[in-house]
Coordinates of C-alpha atoms and ligand atoms in Angstrom, one line a residue:
X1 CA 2.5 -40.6 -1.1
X2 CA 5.0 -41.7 -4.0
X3 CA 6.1 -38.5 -4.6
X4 CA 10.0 -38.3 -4.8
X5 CA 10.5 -34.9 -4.4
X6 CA 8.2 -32.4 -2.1
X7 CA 9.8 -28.4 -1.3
X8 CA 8.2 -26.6 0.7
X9 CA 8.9 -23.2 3.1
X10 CA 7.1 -22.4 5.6
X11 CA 6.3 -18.2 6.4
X12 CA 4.8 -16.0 9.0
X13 CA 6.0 -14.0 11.4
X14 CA 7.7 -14.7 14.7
X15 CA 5.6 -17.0 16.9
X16 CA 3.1 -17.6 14.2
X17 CA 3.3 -21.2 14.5
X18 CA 5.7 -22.1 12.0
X19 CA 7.7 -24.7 13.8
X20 CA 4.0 -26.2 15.5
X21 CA 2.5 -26.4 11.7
X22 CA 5.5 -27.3 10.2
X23 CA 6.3 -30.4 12.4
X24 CA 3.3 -31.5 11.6
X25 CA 3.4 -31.3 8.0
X26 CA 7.0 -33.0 8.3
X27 CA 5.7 -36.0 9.8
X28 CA 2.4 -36.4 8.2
X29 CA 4.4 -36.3 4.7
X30 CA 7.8 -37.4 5.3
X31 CA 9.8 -34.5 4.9
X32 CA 12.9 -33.3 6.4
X33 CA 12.3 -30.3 8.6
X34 CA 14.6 -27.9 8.2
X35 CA 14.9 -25.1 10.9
X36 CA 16.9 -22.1 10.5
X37 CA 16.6 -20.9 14.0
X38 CA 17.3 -24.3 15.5
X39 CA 20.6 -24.1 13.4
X40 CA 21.6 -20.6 14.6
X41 CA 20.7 -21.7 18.3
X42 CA 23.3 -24.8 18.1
X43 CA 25.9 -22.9 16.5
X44 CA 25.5 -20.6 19.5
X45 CA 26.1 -23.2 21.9
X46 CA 29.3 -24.5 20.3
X47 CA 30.8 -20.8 21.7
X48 CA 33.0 -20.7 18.4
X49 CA 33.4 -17.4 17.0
X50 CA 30.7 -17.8 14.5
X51 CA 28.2 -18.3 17.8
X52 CA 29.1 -15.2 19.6
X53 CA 28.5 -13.4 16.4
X54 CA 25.0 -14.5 15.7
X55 CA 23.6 -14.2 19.4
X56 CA 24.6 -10.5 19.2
X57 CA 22.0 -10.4 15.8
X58 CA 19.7 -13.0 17.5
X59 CA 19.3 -11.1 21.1
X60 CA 18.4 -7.9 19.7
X61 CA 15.9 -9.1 17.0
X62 CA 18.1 -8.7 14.1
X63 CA 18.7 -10.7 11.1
X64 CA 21.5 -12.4 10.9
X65 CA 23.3 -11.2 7.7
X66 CA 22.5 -12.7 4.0
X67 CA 26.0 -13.9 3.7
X68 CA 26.4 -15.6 6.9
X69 CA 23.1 -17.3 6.6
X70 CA 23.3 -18.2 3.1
X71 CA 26.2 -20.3 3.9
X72 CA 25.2 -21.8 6.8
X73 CA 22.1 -22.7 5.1
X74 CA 24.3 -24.4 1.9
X75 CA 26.3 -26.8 4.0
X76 CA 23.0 -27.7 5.6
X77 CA 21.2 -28.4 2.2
X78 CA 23.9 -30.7 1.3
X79 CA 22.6 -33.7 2.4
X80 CA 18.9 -33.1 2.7
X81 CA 17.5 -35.0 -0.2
X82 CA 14.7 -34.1 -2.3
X83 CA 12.0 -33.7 0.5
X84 CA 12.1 -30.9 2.9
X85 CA 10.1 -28.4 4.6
X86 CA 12.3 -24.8 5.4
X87 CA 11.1 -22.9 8.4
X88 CA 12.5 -19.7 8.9
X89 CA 14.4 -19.7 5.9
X90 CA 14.5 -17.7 3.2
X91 CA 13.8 -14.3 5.1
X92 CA 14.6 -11.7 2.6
X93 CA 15.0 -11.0 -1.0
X94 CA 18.8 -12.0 -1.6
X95 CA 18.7 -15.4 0.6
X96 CA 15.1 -16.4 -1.5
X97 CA 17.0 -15.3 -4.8
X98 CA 20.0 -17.7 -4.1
X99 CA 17.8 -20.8 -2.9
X100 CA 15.7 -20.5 -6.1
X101 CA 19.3 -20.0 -8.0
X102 CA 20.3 -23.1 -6.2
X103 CA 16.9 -25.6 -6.1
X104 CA 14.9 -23.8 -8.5
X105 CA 11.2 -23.0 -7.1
X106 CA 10.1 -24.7 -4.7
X107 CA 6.4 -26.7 -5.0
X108 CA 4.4 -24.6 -2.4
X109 CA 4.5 -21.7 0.0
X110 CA 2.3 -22.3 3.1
X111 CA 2.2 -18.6 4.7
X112 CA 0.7 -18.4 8.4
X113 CA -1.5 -15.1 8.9
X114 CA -2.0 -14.4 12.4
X115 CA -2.3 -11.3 14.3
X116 CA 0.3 -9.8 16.3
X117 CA -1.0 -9.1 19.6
X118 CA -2.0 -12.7 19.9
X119 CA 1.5 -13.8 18.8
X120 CA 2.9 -11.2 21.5
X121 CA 0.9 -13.2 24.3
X122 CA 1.8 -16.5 23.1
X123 CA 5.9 -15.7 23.3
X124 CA 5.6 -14.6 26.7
X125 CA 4.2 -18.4 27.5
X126 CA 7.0 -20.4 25.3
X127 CA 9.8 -22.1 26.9
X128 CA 12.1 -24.8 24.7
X129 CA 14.4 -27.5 25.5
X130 CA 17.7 -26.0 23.6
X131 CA 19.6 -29.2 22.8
X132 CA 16.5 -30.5 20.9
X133 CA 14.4 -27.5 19.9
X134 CA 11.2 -29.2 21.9
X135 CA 9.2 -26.7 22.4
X136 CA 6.0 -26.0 24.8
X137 CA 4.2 -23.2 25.9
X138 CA 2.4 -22.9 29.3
X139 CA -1.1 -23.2 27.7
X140 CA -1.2 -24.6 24.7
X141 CA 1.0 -27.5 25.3
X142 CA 2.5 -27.5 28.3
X143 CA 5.3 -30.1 29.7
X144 CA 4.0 -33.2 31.2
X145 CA 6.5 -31.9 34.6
X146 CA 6.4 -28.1 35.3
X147 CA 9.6 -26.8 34.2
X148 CA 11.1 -30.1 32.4
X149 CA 11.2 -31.5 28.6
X150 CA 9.4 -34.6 28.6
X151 CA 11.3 -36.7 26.6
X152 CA 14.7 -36.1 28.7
X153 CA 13.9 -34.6 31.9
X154 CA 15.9 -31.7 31.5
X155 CA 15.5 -27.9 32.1
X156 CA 13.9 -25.9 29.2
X157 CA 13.9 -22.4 29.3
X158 CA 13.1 -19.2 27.7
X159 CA 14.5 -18.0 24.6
X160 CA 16.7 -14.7 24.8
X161 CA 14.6 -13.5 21.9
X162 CA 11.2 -14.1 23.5
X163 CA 11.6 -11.0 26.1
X164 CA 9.2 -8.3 25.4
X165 CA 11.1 -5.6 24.0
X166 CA 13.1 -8.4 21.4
X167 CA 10.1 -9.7 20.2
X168 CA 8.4 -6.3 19.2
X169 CA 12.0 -5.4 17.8
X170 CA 11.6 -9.2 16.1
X171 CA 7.8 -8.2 14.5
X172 CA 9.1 -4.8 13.1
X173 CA 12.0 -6.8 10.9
X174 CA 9.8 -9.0 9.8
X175 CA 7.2 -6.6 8.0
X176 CA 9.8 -5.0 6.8
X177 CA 12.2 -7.8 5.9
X178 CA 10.4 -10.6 5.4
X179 CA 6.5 -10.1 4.5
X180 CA 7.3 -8.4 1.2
X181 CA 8.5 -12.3 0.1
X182 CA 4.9 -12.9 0.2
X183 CA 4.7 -10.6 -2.7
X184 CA 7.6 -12.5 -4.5
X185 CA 6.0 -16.4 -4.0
X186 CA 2.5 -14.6 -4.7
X187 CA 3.9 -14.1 -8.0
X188 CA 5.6 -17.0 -8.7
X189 CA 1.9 -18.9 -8.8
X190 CA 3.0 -21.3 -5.4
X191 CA 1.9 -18.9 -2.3
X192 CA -1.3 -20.0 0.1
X193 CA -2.0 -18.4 2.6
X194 CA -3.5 -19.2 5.9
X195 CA -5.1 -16.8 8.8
X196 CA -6.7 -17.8 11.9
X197 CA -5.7 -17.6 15.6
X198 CA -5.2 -21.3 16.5
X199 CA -3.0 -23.7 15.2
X200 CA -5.3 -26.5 15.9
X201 CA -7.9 -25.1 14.1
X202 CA -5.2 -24.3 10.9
X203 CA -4.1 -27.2 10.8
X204 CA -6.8 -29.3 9.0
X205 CA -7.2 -26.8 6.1
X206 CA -3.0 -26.9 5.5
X207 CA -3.5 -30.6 5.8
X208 CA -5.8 -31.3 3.3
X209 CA -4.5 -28.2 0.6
X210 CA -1.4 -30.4 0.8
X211 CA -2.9 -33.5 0.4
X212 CA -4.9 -32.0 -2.9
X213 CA -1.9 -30.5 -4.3
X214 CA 0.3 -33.8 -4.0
X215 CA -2.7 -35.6 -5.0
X216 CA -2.3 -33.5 -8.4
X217 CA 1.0 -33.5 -8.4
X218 CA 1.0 -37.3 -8.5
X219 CA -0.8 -37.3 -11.6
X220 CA 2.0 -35.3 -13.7
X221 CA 4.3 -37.4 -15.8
X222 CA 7.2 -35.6 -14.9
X223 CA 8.4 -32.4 -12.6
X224 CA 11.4 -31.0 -12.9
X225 CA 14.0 -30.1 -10.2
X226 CA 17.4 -28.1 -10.5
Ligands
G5P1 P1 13.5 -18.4 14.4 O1 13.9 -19.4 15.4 O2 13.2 -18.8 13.0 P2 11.0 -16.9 14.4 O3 11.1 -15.6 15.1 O4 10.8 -16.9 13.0 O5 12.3 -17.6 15.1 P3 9.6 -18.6 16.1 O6 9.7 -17.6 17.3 O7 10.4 -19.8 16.2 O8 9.8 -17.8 14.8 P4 7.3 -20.0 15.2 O9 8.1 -21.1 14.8 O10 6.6 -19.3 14.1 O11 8.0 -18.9 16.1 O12 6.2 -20.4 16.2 P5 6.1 -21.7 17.2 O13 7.3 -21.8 17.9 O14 5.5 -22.8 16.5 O15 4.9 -21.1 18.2 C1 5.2 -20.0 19.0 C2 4.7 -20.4 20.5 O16 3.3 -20.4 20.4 C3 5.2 -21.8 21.0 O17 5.3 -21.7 22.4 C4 4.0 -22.7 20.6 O18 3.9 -23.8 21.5 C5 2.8 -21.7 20.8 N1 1.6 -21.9 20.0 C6 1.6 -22.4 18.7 N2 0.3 -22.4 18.3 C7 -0.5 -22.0 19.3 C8 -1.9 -21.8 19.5 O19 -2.7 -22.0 18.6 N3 -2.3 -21.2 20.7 C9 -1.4 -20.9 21.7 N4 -1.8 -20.4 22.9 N5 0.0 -21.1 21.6 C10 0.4 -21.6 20.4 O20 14.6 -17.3 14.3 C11 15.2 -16.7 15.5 C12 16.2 -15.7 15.1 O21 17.2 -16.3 14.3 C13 17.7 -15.5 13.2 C14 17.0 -14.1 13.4 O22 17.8 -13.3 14.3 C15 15.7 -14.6 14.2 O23 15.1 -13.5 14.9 N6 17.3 -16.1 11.9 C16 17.6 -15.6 10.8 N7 18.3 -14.4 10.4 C17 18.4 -14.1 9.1 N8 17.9 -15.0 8.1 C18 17.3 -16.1 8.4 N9 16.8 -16.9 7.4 C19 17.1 -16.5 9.8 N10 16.5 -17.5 10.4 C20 16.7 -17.3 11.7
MG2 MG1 10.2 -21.6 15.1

């Protein structure tokens, strides 16, 4: 791929498989993988002030605020070049506005469609490695060593948000938070969507739209960027 500049997001609702897809659109085209949650998460574990805050948002299945996470997602844009995949971010009208302010519109919008009661059974099977964000679940890909991450050997765990109760709380902001984007990208002429209930079987059909769209992009003189 010569392409020098690639920007995508990634949508769907909790547990749709954004972070399975997107890691591996990231590696299959050389993009940076940006992760909102994994941000949050990290902050949380510093324990500053700014942590404490967003775990009381995160545990209950809230949204963090648009002005928090509009500048928490700036500093991390800084430095992220031209390519990039965002997962989990933006989530609602004011944080989409102010990327597109910022970048301009991005190239594509891959949207994961999957129904909810299977994403309800597959939360109650996920367990991650925090420092890293590696993440398994019991039946789908399960660590090589019950209970460990198989790169370090350490514990991995549930997430707070992944308890019954958070993740139906977690489902109800995102239809009404976040789907209406779908509405916004539609428009904008850069939305496909995807439905199915197995990232396996998704997988190929994001893989080769993205391979036909660069494959056109290629062929334009010039794109623009902001
Ligand atoms: P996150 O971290 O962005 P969510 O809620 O958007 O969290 P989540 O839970 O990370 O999304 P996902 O990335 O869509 O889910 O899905 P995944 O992790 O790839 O897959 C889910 C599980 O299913 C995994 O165990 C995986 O292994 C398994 N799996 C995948 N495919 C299959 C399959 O085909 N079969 C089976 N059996 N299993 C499969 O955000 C967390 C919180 O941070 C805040 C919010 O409070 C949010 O709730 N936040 C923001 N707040 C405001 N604005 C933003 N922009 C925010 N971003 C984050
Ligand atoms: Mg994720």
């Amino acid at each position: 791929m010569s392409l020098s500049t690639f920007r995508v997001i990634i949508l769907g609702a909790p547990g749709s498989g954004k972070g399975t897809i997107a890691s591996r659109i990231c590696k299959t085209f050389q993009l940076n993988h940006i992760i909102s949650g994994d941000i949050l998460r990290k902050e949380q574990q510093n324990q500053s002030e700014l942590g404490k805050k967003l775990a009381e948002y995160i545990k209950s299945g809230a949204l963090v605020p648009d002005d928090i996470m509009i500048r928490i997602m700036g500093n991390e844009m800084k430095n992220v070049g031209n390519k990039w995949l965002l997962d989990g971010f933006p989530r609602t009208y004011p944080q989409a506005d102010k990327l597109h302010k910022e970048v301009g519109m991005v190239d594509s919008v891959v949207n994961l469609d999957i129904p909810f009661d299977v994403i309800r059974k597959r939360l109650e099977g996920r367990f991650i490695h925090a420092p890293s964000g590696r993440t398994y679940n019991l039946e789908f890909n399960p660590p090589k060593v019950s209970g460990k991450d198989d790169i370090t050997g350490e514990p991995i765990e549930r997430r707070a948000d992944d308890e019954p109760e958070v993740v139906m709380a977690r489902l109800k902001t995102y239809k009404e938070r976040t789907e209406p984007l779908l509405d916004y990208y539609r428009k904008a002429g850069v939305l496909k969507e995807f439905q199915g209930t197995e990232s396996n079987v998704i997988w190929p059909f994001v893989k080769e739209y993205l391979e036909q769209f660069i494959s056109q992009l290629d062929k334009q003189p010039k794109r623009k960027t902001a």
